[in-house]
């Protein structure tokens, strides 16, 4: 008697959200099964991999990243090279230089960078702020305008600044709103409700439900994503059916495992291999928990995760 | 048919003797009904009652013990598919693959370089997976080299004679014999029975795996693990998930109620980044033994951290030991910072402190494993608890009299200063990410 497995297909599904335009546009979400459960039902849109670039340039990047971008002198060069990285589906431009605790560049200067990148690439684009709420409110509102016509994801609108960013990205300039909450299913849902109440269509919202590097309270990330997918699929909770995008690179490369130099921790061995280990482990884990897209930075990580996704599809 | 706790309670002696480990017969019955403990834990159950109950109340997934002594591990026994439903109980174990044509001693020595402590848990590759490549004599030699090394052995061998010879060498260490398939399972069951070891079962696909496991159960052998490795990554994931889902379904299919073995060396050979990625997926999704080419820090730091996180009991917070943790070369003259013993808080705060590069002493006092605000609200982090710990543990060892407290409990500043004579209390920012700038500013202004 052969094995009689029941299908775990659900009647509800995750929203399919199109990002970018033209031939290279991508769709996030759309599935009606748990992550990679293709044996229950086909998954039409595979999870996507993005490459993160920072307007701070390459100075602080690991050697493997620097080597990949060798010869790039402008942000346009870097963006083009990122778009061509094997395995990459989209590019994420992070406007780090705007941070008031860092270089504190003016919004105008940052918009010049956005314009440069927008003009340079035709792959889908994600624009991320500097994580300072006051600055991002202005920065991302303007970025939505500058990137008009790109159908980009604006990362992100938080509880504190969703009104301005949500309205600019989701209503005025036809971008996708990235709704960012801090690893909690209720906060994620609440923010989706608030942004919807502005008049933004659910099909124009993607969620960044927050993440941590593996080993750093990652159980909360797993359980938050597990519960969101369970609510969206088995209970047909419309306010949680937005696809999830997870910026992994920042978290994974900023913990001790990736930052400690080989001189400080000789027994730990090659620093870059540790960083890649943290990045792919975190990325694979959030994908297995329900992320529809991840944002990475190391070429080895991008190639590996995109290959893993293809193998599992 | 699932039985209710009350039905089971009726059959217990109702003496509340506690010999089963539960405080009352009622509590015991409820646990049995949930599948959390086995009915045989009660020594006073009548045989008749046992027979009625054992079939109906057997946990849906068997708990299998392998190895001996320090290298004894429990596999399986899970009751839920997602950790938020309750908790995962048996951590997946990592096995290093060796073959007879390798320098086995060197391979083990290399993997053993990773052996460290993380929040009270020893992190190392617990198992070794020895693959037979057809030459029985060479296989036995390799098995000899991994025996007595403190690792649980998995023998991957489908040849009965070679397996027997290998078992003669290592059976005292309670290895797993991963070798039964549709063609040889009768012989393999005999061998496993004779040696008293757990048997690994594989199949060409999920149906053959199911049929073979069912046939082995018919022969009366139930100490099994299921090798869910398929020909491809996709098939391996599909089989591993479906096996676990079948046994934890509402109507459990106990033929699949065993732990799994996933061999990444087979489906992603010589690809370290891919093995780390897939191992992460299988830590989350139902691998019990995960076989890899080797163990090193690039793999271990990520995978052990992930495993420790995911296998914590959601009801029991992870705690770090109270004490003084010097950072960035901090000594007795370096500034003192204090926070709670909740592991996540400790990791985030110590990470930021290290990034600041400022020499300091991080003092962790017992706060019940709660985060700063929760501990404060619960009365576990108070001016009394902080000042007592500083007086008893810190004052004898540290000369600095500057104490930085978390921004979220700024209200404690006055009370602590009143209780700690000679100390200057400085309030830190609310969020850990602001610590780097805060400390650098203090250092630049000569405050610390």
XYZ file of C-alpha atoms in Angstrom:
761
model
C 0.000 0.000 0.000
C 1.681 3.218 -1.080
C 1.906 6.312 1.070
C -1.284 8.300 1.087
C -0.286 11.899 1.722
C -2.876 14.608 2.070
C -2.339 17.802 0.133
C -1.715 20.895 2.204
C -3.133 23.253 -0.412
C -5.145 26.178 0.960
C -8.177 27.927 -0.481
C -6.695 31.349 0.190
C -3.502 32.671 -1.332
C -0.839 35.336 -0.872
C -1.322 38.454 -3.041
C 0.747 38.524 -6.201
C 2.495 41.896 -6.379
C 4.253 43.015 -9.545
C 7.418 45.063 -9.127
C 9.363 46.831 -11.860
C 8.223 47.166 -15.425
C 8.782 45.758 -18.849
C 10.426 42.427 -19.541
C 12.365 42.312 -16.322
C 9.383 42.924 -14.014
C 8.967 40.347 -11.248
C 6.000 39.047 -9.299
C 6.197 38.423 -5.573
C 3.753 36.027 -3.879
C 0.663 34.419 -5.343
C 1.152 31.006 -3.727
C -1.530 29.021 -1.894
C 0.832 26.634 -0.103
C 3.526 26.901 2.559
C 7.022 27.962 1.414
C 8.509 25.574 -1.173
C 5.663 23.034 -0.694
C 5.449 22.472 -4.451
C 4.301 18.912 -3.771
C 0.995 20.390 -2.542
C 0.408 22.717 -5.486
C 2.624 24.489 -8.020
C 4.156 27.788 -6.913
C 3.902 30.127 -9.852
C 6.206 32.907 -8.672
C 9.399 31.640 -7.105
C 10.923 33.718 -4.285
C 13.235 36.443 -5.588
C 16.754 37.537 -4.709
C 17.837 41.174 -4.600
C 21.290 42.734 -4.423
C 21.870 45.499 -1.919
C 24.042 48.456 -2.847
C 24.745 51.438 -0.626
C 25.298 55.054 -1.631
C 28.280 54.962 0.742
C 30.044 53.040 -1.991
C 32.251 50.033 -1.476
C 34.741 51.200 1.106
C 33.378 49.145 4.014
C 32.487 46.057 2.030
C 34.172 42.649 2.344
C 36.886 41.797 -0.193
C 34.662 39.501 -2.268
C 32.114 42.258 -2.734
C 34.801 44.830 -3.617
C 36.352 42.429 -6.093
C 33.028 41.892 -7.843
C 32.541 45.642 -8.351
C 36.142 46.293 -9.329
C 36.469 49.150 -11.787
C 33.107 50.697 -10.872
C 33.558 54.393 -10.174
C 30.026 55.780 -10.124
C 26.789 54.646 -8.498
C 25.469 53.994 -12.008
C 28.363 51.577 -12.622
C 27.748 49.830 -9.311
C 24.018 49.553 -9.952
C 24.570 48.111 -13.429
C 27.032 45.588 -12.079
C 24.632 44.626 -9.256
C 21.810 44.115 -11.755
C 24.077 41.782 -13.714
C 25.113 39.705 -10.686
C 24.436 36.018 -11.432
C 21.226 35.036 -9.640
C 19.982 38.584 -9.045
C 16.338 39.446 -9.758
C 16.337 43.028 -8.501
C 18.516 45.740 -6.963
C 18.053 47.471 -3.616
C 19.550 50.940 -3.282
C 20.123 51.921 0.320
C 20.457 55.653 0.977
C 22.734 55.232 3.947
C 24.593 58.492 3.492
C 21.505 60.429 4.574
C 21.829 59.197 8.174
C 22.055 62.247 10.485
C 24.370 60.228 12.740
C 26.628 59.519 9.787
C 27.388 61.640 6.732
C 24.047 63.441 6.987
C 23.867 64.158 3.263
C 21.045 66.371 2.093
C 17.924 64.898 0.560
C 18.777 66.688 -2.696
C 22.174 65.010 -2.918
C 20.564 61.635 -2.279
C 17.977 62.239 -4.983
C 20.775 62.771 -7.494
C 21.963 59.255 -6.617
C 18.457 57.836 -6.962
C 18.124 59.482 -10.363
C 21.497 58.115 -11.457
C 20.549 54.565 -10.448
C 17.024 54.777 -11.871
C 18.443 55.808 -15.225
C 21.165 53.166 -15.183
C 19.202 49.950 -14.696
C 16.093 48.300 -16.078
C 15.702 45.570 -13.428
C 13.159 46.130 -10.639
C 14.327 48.499 -7.930
C 13.879 48.722 -4.175
C 14.752 52.005 -2.478
C 15.625 51.814 1.192
C 16.081 54.719 3.598
C 18.681 55.390 6.258
C 16.606 54.074 9.187
C 16.316 57.503 10.784
C 12.567 58.071 11.000
C 12.607 61.859 10.713
C 14.976 61.864 7.725
C 13.357 58.906 5.972
C 9.962 60.624 5.969
C 11.328 63.285 3.659
C 13.899 61.135 1.879
C 11.544 58.340 0.822
C 8.725 60.701 -0.115
C 11.071 62.451 -2.542
C 12.541 59.150 -3.730
C 9.036 57.961 -4.633
C 8.705 60.984 -6.870
C 12.138 60.715 -8.469
C 11.647 57.013 -9.253
C 8.232 57.606 -10.802
C 7.422 55.114 -13.513
C 9.750 52.440 -12.112
C 7.086 50.648 -10.044
C 9.666 50.340 -7.267
C 9.297 49.125 -3.673
C 9.831 51.931 -1.181
C 11.385 50.462 1.977
C 9.927 51.378 4.210
C 6.853 52.896 5.780
C 6.756 52.368 9.538
C 4.121 53.038 12.134
C 5.731 56.444 12.802
C 5.942 57.662 9.220
C 3.520 55.560 7.182
C 1.211 58.457 6.385
C 3.662 60.519 4.357
C 5.619 57.677 2.796
C 2.541 55.502 2.268
C 0.668 58.301 0.526
C 3.612 59.350 -1.627
C 4.639 55.841 -2.665
C 1.272 54.119 -2.768
C -1.026 56.913 -3.964
C 0.808 59.802 -5.595
C 3.609 58.082 -7.508
C 2.377 54.510 -8.109
C 5.141 52.705 -6.288
C 4.821 49.719 -3.956
C 4.758 50.474 -0.248
C 7.073 48.393 1.926
C 5.391 48.169 5.337
C 7.986 47.618 8.041
C 7.155 46.246 11.485
C 9.296 44.746 14.226
C 8.902 40.956 14.339
C 5.326 40.790 15.632
C 2.265 39.501 13.800
C -0.090 42.029 15.392
C 2.092 45.014 14.551
C 2.445 43.743 10.989
C -1.297 43.434 10.593
C -2.017 46.782 12.210
C 0.333 48.571 9.842
C -1.238 46.886 6.815
C -4.642 48.044 8.035
C -3.414 51.607 8.558
C -1.780 51.819 5.146
C -4.889 50.334 3.500
C -6.982 52.995 5.227
C -4.935 55.654 3.457
C -6.419 54.252 0.293
C -3.444 52.170 -0.830
C -4.652 48.982 -2.536
C -3.543 45.753 -0.818
C -1.952 44.702 -4.103
C 0.432 47.663 -3.739
C 1.737 46.648 -0.310
C 4.585 44.304 0.576
C 5.663 43.596 4.149
C 9.043 43.722 5.805
C 8.131 42.023 9.066
C 11.632 42.466 10.445
C 14.444 40.006 10.874
C 17.537 39.193 12.898
C 20.636 37.224 12.048
C 20.439 33.528 12.918
C 21.458 33.073 16.551
C 20.108 36.491 17.530
C 16.572 35.824 18.662
C 15.810 34.327 15.283
C 13.083 32.143 16.822
C 10.854 35.231 16.927
C 11.393 35.763 13.210
C 10.506 32.148 12.413
C 7.392 32.157 14.560
C 6.212 35.554 13.303
C 6.509 34.439 9.680
C 5.015 30.996 10.402
C 2.027 32.609 12.073
C 1.554 35.233 9.369
C 1.498 32.579 6.639
C -0.840 30.405 8.710
C -3.260 33.307 9.236
C -3.064 34.407 5.597
C -3.566 30.947 4.128
C -5.605 28.859 6.544
C -7.759 31.661 7.969
C -7.877 33.781 4.817
C -6.809 36.896 6.733
C -6.791 39.500 3.972
C -4.731 41.932 6.029
C -1.825 39.493 6.194
C -1.817 38.262 2.604
C 0.822 40.721 1.433
C 4.054 39.090 0.263
C 7.083 39.415 2.554
C 10.425 40.970 1.589
C 13.339 40.558 4.003
C 16.540 42.611 3.951
C 19.046 40.056 5.193
C 22.444 41.561 4.358
C 22.428 44.307 6.992
C 21.600 41.937 9.827
C 23.816 39.045 8.799
C 26.968 41.088 8.148
C 26.639 43.170 11.309
C 27.039 40.496 13.970
C 30.203 39.342 15.646
C 30.329 36.111 13.642
C 30.775 38.149 10.454
C 32.624 41.184 11.831
C 35.352 39.707 14.042
C 38.621 39.808 12.122
C 40.800 36.781 11.715
C 43.465 38.418 13.908
C 40.980 38.754 16.764
C 39.517 35.279 16.389
C 42.189 33.120 14.715
C 40.410 29.844 15.505
C 37.293 31.030 13.669
C 39.112 31.083 10.335
C 38.308 33.045 7.189
C 36.179 36.078 8.030
C 34.459 36.358 4.676
C 33.406 32.689 4.712
C 31.797 33.306 8.107
C 29.935 36.320 6.751
C 28.663 34.336 3.775
C 27.670 31.545 6.186
C 25.599 33.949 8.279
C 24.062 35.529 5.185
C 23.008 32.320 3.410
C 21.841 30.667 6.628
C 19.662 33.655 7.523
C 18.369 33.975 3.955
C 17.548 30.264 3.592
C 15.805 30.343 6.964
C 13.574 33.336 6.223
C 12.719 31.837 2.828
C 11.773 28.526 4.460
C 9.635 30.505 6.910
C 7.764 32.407 4.237
C 9.717 35.335 2.778
C 8.883 35.949 -0.861
C 12.080 37.922 -1.450
C 15.433 38.419 0.275
C 17.989 41.201 -0.104
C 21.626 40.063 0.055
C 24.978 41.564 -0.862
C 27.722 38.976 -1.357
C 27.984 37.440 -4.864
C 28.459 33.942 -3.388
C 25.320 34.344 -1.277
C 23.261 35.646 -4.190
C 24.376 32.780 -6.450
C 23.826 30.138 -3.762
C 20.401 31.286 -2.600
C 19.122 31.771 -6.118
C 20.342 28.278 -7.017
C 18.686 26.844 -3.898
C 15.390 28.461 -4.850
C 15.590 27.051 -8.397
C 16.381 23.585 -7.031
C 13.434 23.678 -4.637
C 10.907 24.989 -7.165
C -8.608 6.990 17.829
C -7.411 9.720 20.101
C -8.370 9.236 23.747
C -9.294 12.055 26.071
C -7.433 12.650 29.311
C -10.509 11.691 31.316
C -10.829 8.313 29.596
C -7.250 7.545 30.507
C -7.696 8.811 34.040
C -10.453 6.244 34.621
C -7.971 3.443 34.009
C -5.214 4.778 36.285
C -4.915 3.585 39.904
C -5.815 7.165 41.037
C -3.346 6.962 43.929
C -1.311 10.058 42.960
C 1.877 8.136 43.802
C 4.006 10.491 41.615
C 6.194 7.605 40.431
C 5.510 8.567 36.826
C 6.992 11.998 37.443
C 3.663 13.844 37.332
C 2.138 15.289 40.516
C -1.241 13.570 40.112
C -2.811 10.788 38.096
C -5.012 13.397 36.422
C -1.992 15.450 35.333
C -0.339 12.296 34.023
C -3.452 11.363 32.048
C -3.636 14.784 30.444
C 0.000 14.526 29.357
C -0.539 11.057 27.913
C -3.552 12.325 26.000
C -1.425 15.084 24.466
C 1.211 12.565 23.476
C 3.770 14.221 25.740
C 4.582 11.094 27.766
C 4.211 7.393 27.192
C 1.611 5.408 29.108
C 4.280 2.927 30.217
C 5.721 5.585 32.558
C 2.991 4.538 35.056
C 4.200 1.403 36.859
C 0.805 0.597 38.365
C -1.338 0.311 35.275
C -3.037 -3.092 34.917
C -1.925 -5.104 31.920
C -5.381 -5.030 30.529
C -5.555 -1.263 30.754
C -2.097 -1.005 29.202
C -3.106 -3.038 26.208
C -6.173 -0.878 25.653
C -4.237 2.300 26.022
C -0.798 1.820 24.551
C -1.950 1.595 20.970
C -4.358 4.517 21.242
C -2.058 6.810 23.174
C 1.340 6.102 21.666
C 2.956 9.420 20.743
C 2.580 9.972 16.996
C 6.340 10.220 16.531
C 8.645 7.818 18.309
C 11.448 9.023 20.520
C 14.631 7.231 19.519
C 17.808 7.151 21.579
C 21.166 6.646 19.897
C 24.768 6.585 21.106
C 26.031 6.053 24.646
C 27.402 8.106 27.511
C 28.080 11.737 26.640
C 27.354 10.965 23.006
C 23.827 9.703 23.690
C 21.204 11.735 21.860
C 17.438 11.719 21.697
C 15.833 12.073 18.297
C 12.196 12.545 17.335
C 9.318 12.712 19.794
C 8.006 15.896 18.203
C 4.338 16.726 18.645
C 3.922 19.874 16.533
C 4.842 21.093 13.048
C 5.565 24.704 14.062
C 7.379 25.838 17.162
C 4.781 28.439 18.130
C 2.173 25.702 18.571
C 4.110 24.336 21.522
C 7.813 23.624 21.264
C 10.246 21.465 19.353
C 11.881 18.931 21.654
C 14.745 17.049 19.984
C 17.439 19.182 18.368
C 18.646 18.088 14.969
C 22.196 16.733 15.166
C 24.977 17.410 12.702
C 26.988 14.500 11.323
C 30.320 14.770 9.524
C 30.624 12.442 6.547
C 33.730 10.274 6.155
C 34.563 7.569 3.614
C 37.189 4.807 3.785
C 39.327 6.471 1.088
C 39.706 9.630 3.195
C 42.214 10.285 5.953
C 39.559 9.653 8.589
C 41.653 10.809 11.564
C 42.451 14.099 9.869
C 38.823 14.625 8.870
C 37.650 14.107 12.439
C 40.382 16.338 13.849
C 39.373 19.088 11.412
C 35.696 18.874 12.382
C 36.558 18.717 16.085
C 38.166 22.154 15.911
C 34.642 23.490 16.278
C 33.757 22.880 19.920
C 32.550 25.826 21.972
C 29.970 26.940 24.461
C 27.030 29.182 23.582
C 24.620 30.155 26.368
C 25.350 27.020 28.333
C 25.151 24.639 25.398
C 28.065 22.713 23.909
C 28.314 23.265 20.160
C 30.035 20.644 18.045
C 29.238 18.083 15.340
C 27.807 15.302 17.479
C 27.831 12.492 14.944
C 30.007 10.896 12.306
C 28.542 9.333 9.158
C 30.733 6.537 7.785
C 29.944 5.568 4.214
C 30.790 2.148 2.821
C 31.975 2.262 -0.770
C 31.883 -1.470 -1.424
C 35.168 -2.575 0.124
C 34.170 -4.247 3.408
C 37.688 -4.407 4.853
C 38.359 -0.727 4.203
C 34.959 0.148 5.685
C 35.735 -1.729 8.906
C 39.097 0.048 9.139
C 37.337 3.407 8.824
C 34.778 2.400 11.451
C 37.617 1.467 13.819
C 39.005 4.962 13.437
C 35.751 6.664 14.431
C 35.009 4.337 17.338
C 35.772 5.615 20.816
C 35.954 9.245 19.626
C 32.915 10.477 21.559
C 30.750 10.822 18.470
C 27.599 8.868 17.732
C 28.303 6.703 14.706
C 26.012 6.305 11.709
C 26.994 3.377 9.499
C 25.860 3.936 5.925
C 26.103 0.458 4.485
C 23.684 -1.694 2.526
C 25.904 -4.757 2.379
C 24.940 -7.140 5.176
C 28.367 -8.728 5.613
C 30.218 -5.428 5.750
C 27.576 -4.062 8.113
C 27.949 -7.051 10.419
C 31.706 -6.683 10.556
C 31.354 -2.967 11.277
C 28.765 -3.578 13.996
C 31.129 -6.043 15.671
C 33.582 -3.163 16.019
C 31.271 -0.445 17.270
C 27.957 -1.869 18.479
C 28.770 -1.089 22.112
C 28.508 2.596 21.173
C 24.918 2.167 19.972
C 25.435 3.361 16.402
C 22.721 3.709 13.767
C 22.834 1.186 10.951
C 21.572 3.175 7.972
C 21.252 0.420 5.412
C 17.784 -1.100 5.062
C 15.935 -0.764 1.763
C 13.339 -2.755 -0.140
C 15.912 -5.337 -1.277
C 17.654 -6.194 1.984
C 15.467 -5.166 4.894
C 14.945 -8.667 6.312
C 18.669 -9.260 6.736
C 19.215 -5.767 8.040
C 16.461 -6.091 10.651
C 18.105 -9.282 11.873
C 21.463 -7.536 12.157
C 20.002 -4.539 13.958
C 18.030 -6.730 16.346
C 21.058 -8.829 17.134
C 23.281 -5.823 17.789
C 20.523 -3.861 19.499
C 20.967 -0.779 17.305
C 18.660 1.667 15.543
C 18.027 0.860 11.880
C 17.969 3.472 9.114
C 15.518 2.864 6.272
C 15.627 4.324 2.772
C 13.600 3.957 -0.415
C 13.843 4.860 -4.072
C 10.957 7.269 -3.499
C 8.525 8.177 -0.750
C 6.218 5.235 -1.558
C 8.976 2.656 -1.389
C 10.202 4.225 1.840
C 6.698 3.890 3.259
C 6.262 0.283 2.172
C 9.663 -0.742 3.492
C 9.089 0.938 6.851
C 5.693 -0.789 7.066
C 7.255 -4.169 6.238
C 9.932 -3.674 8.910
C 7.296 -2.779 11.491
C 5.525 -6.020 10.583
C 8.705 -7.879 11.443
C 8.355 -6.332 14.880
C 11.221 -3.813 14.702
C 10.384 -0.246 15.612
C 13.737 1.340 16.464
C 13.967 3.147 13.172
C 15.101 6.338 11.514
C 14.011 7.232 7.988
C 16.594 8.343 5.447
C 14.533 10.921 3.565
C 17.358 11.883 1.208
C 16.138 11.715 -2.388
C 17.864 12.047 -5.741
C 17.482 15.828 -5.765
C 17.210 18.733 -3.344
C 13.558 19.131 -4.282
C 12.691 15.488 -3.673
C 14.580 15.447 -0.373
C 12.674 18.469 0.906
C 9.340 17.049 -0.280
C 9.920 13.663 1.352
C 11.233 15.089 4.617
C 8.269 17.456 4.995
C 5.631 14.913 3.978
C 6.990 12.250 6.337
C 6.809 14.588 9.315
C 3.449 15.979 8.309
C 1.936 12.505 7.947
C 2.893 11.389 11.433
C 1.806 14.617 13.111
C -1.491 14.829 11.248
C -4.820 14.684 13.068
C -5.049 11.015 12.119
C -1.401 10.140 12.607
C 0.233 7.715 10.220
C 2.703 6.108 12.616
C 4.535 4.247 9.863
C 6.219 7.604 9.215
C 6.479 8.405 12.939
C 10.279 8.261 13.092
C 13.164 10.757 13.015
C 14.826 11.545 9.678
C 18.321 11.521 8.167
C 19.111 14.104 5.486
C 22.383 13.669 3.620
C 23.525 17.011 2.176
C 26.814 15.543 0.968
C 24.739 13.600 -1.516
C 22.389 16.313 -2.789
C 24.824 19.267 -2.645
C 28.302 17.733 -2.888
C 31.339 19.954 -2.244
C 29.294 23.145 -2.046
C 29.789 24.707 1.355
C 27.462 27.681 0.956
C 24.711 25.428 -0.418
C 25.165 22.939 2.414
C 24.845 25.754 4.974
C 21.697 27.020 3.216
C 20.070 23.613 3.033
C 21.108 22.652 6.554
C 19.319 25.819 7.719
C 16.180 24.796 5.837
C 16.289 21.310 7.356
C 16.923 22.619 10.884
C 13.587 24.418 10.485
C 11.812 21.797 8.449
C 12.135 18.452 9.998
C 15.653 17.070 9.637
C 16.732 15.003 12.688
C 20.253 14.075 11.570
C 21.859 16.409 9.039
C 24.911 15.000 7.249
C 27.528 17.412 5.838
C 31.043 17.273 4.363
C 32.637 18.720 7.482
C 32.167 21.139 10.343
C 33.968 24.462 10.513
C 33.208 27.872 11.976
C 31.682 29.252 8.777
C 29.092 26.477 9.028
C 28.873 26.092 12.784
C 28.497 29.695 13.952
C 25.416 30.110 11.767
C 23.874 26.664 12.121
C 24.384 26.187 15.849
C 23.033 29.682 16.504
C 19.971 28.967 14.366
C 19.372 25.603 16.026
C 19.723 26.986 19.516
C 17.201 29.723 18.717
C 14.619 27.511 17.086
C 14.779 24.744 19.670
C 14.291 26.947 22.712
C 11.131 26.373 24.657
C 8.913 29.407 23.936
C 7.875 29.303 27.601
C 11.422 29.336 28.944
C 13.538 32.361 28.076
C 17.180 31.841 27.182
C 19.387 33.187 29.941
C 23.046 34.045 30.232
C 24.985 33.491 33.439
C 25.077 36.486 35.773
C 28.584 37.892 36.118
C 31.095 40.462 34.880
C 31.896 40.271 31.176
C 34.926 42.433 30.234
C 34.758 43.629 26.609
C 37.305 45.249 24.284
C 40.075 44.518 26.774
C 38.196 46.057 29.708
C 39.967 45.865 33.062
C 39.303 46.884 36.674
C 39.483 50.563 35.753
C 37.011 50.396 32.883
C 33.492 51.754 33.092
C 30.697 49.406 34.218
C 27.478 48.904 32.223
C 24.612 46.786 33.394
C 21.687 45.054 31.742
C 19.482 41.979 32.209
C 20.269 38.281 31.692
C 17.812 37.739 28.802
C 20.071 36.151 26.175
C 18.824 38.272 23.288
C 19.383 41.490 25.245
C 22.847 40.323 26.197
C 23.766 39.485 22.602
C 22.479 42.731 21.162
C 24.043 44.904 23.873
C 27.394 43.108 23.928
C 27.515 43.231 20.133
C 27.064 47.000 20.098
C 29.569 47.465 22.925
C 32.145 45.460 21.007
C 31.501 47.549 17.966
C 32.176 50.735 19.950
C 35.682 49.497 20.724
C 35.507 51.185 24.153
C 36.973 49.020 26.944
C 34.214 48.282 29.476
C 32.749 45.758 31.899
C 29.281 44.456 31.104
C 27.612 43.360 34.329
C 24.724 40.924 34.054
C 22.593 40.342 37.134
C 19.824 37.775 37.554
C 16.585 39.254 36.156
C 14.695 36.024 35.551
C 15.662 35.933 31.872
C 13.324 38.822 31.064
C 13.945 41.848 28.866
C 14.693 45.196 30.516
C 11.193 46.639 30.679
C 9.509 43.336 31.489
C 12.029 42.599 34.238
C 11.529 46.087 35.663
C 7.727 45.702 35.590
C 8.007 42.293 37.266
C 10.237 43.696 39.997
C 13.204 41.554 38.899
C 15.264 44.534 37.851
C 15.192 47.159 40.596
C 17.502 49.577 42.334
C 17.826 46.970 45.083
C 18.709 44.082 42.773
C 21.246 46.174 40.857
C 22.899 47.750 43.887
C 23.069 44.441 45.736
C 24.773 42.740 42.818
C 27.192 45.644 42.361
C 28.116 45.659 46.039
C 28.575 41.920 46.356
C 30.063 40.969 43.017
C 31.465 44.056 41.337
C 32.934 46.278 44.061
C 35.502 43.703 45.177
C 36.748 43.252 41.599
C 36.353 46.568 39.789
C 37.813 49.935 40.763
C 35.782 52.108 38.407
C 32.837 53.752 40.132
C 30.908 54.728 37.030
C 27.802 52.711 36.249
C 25.786 52.992 33.029
C 22.190 51.761 33.275
C 19.713 51.004 30.437
C 17.835 54.073 29.165
C 14.507 52.309 29.584
C 14.952 52.225 33.353
C 16.242 55.776 33.723
C 13.859 56.120 36.690
C 16.171 53.913 38.748
C 19.051 56.395 38.595
C 18.305 58.268 41.824
C 17.570 55.167 43.875
C 20.683 53.373 42.720
C 22.863 56.387 43.484
C 21.325 56.560 46.954
C 22.024 52.887 47.585
C 25.512 52.774 46.076
C 27.776 55.170 47.833
C 30.554 56.611 45.738
C 29.068 55.552 42.406
C 28.116 57.872 39.602
C 25.155 56.564 37.616
C 24.903 57.475 33.916
C 21.774 56.757 31.865
C 22.306 55.077 28.481
C 20.092 55.651 25.412
C 16.878 53.658 24.982
C 18.075 51.474 22.142
C 21.179 49.338 21.908
C 22.053 50.635 18.427
C 22.645 54.082 19.937
C 25.292 52.728 22.305
C 28.217 53.030 19.915
C 27.826 56.768 19.471
C 26.934 57.245 23.144
C 30.086 55.501 24.389
C 32.348 57.153 21.845
C 30.964 60.546 22.866
C 31.541 59.767 26.551
C 35.065 58.685 25.761
C 35.775 61.763 23.655
C 34.529 64.085 26.385
C 36.713 62.312 28.932
C 33.702 61.167 30.965
C 34.889 57.565 30.981
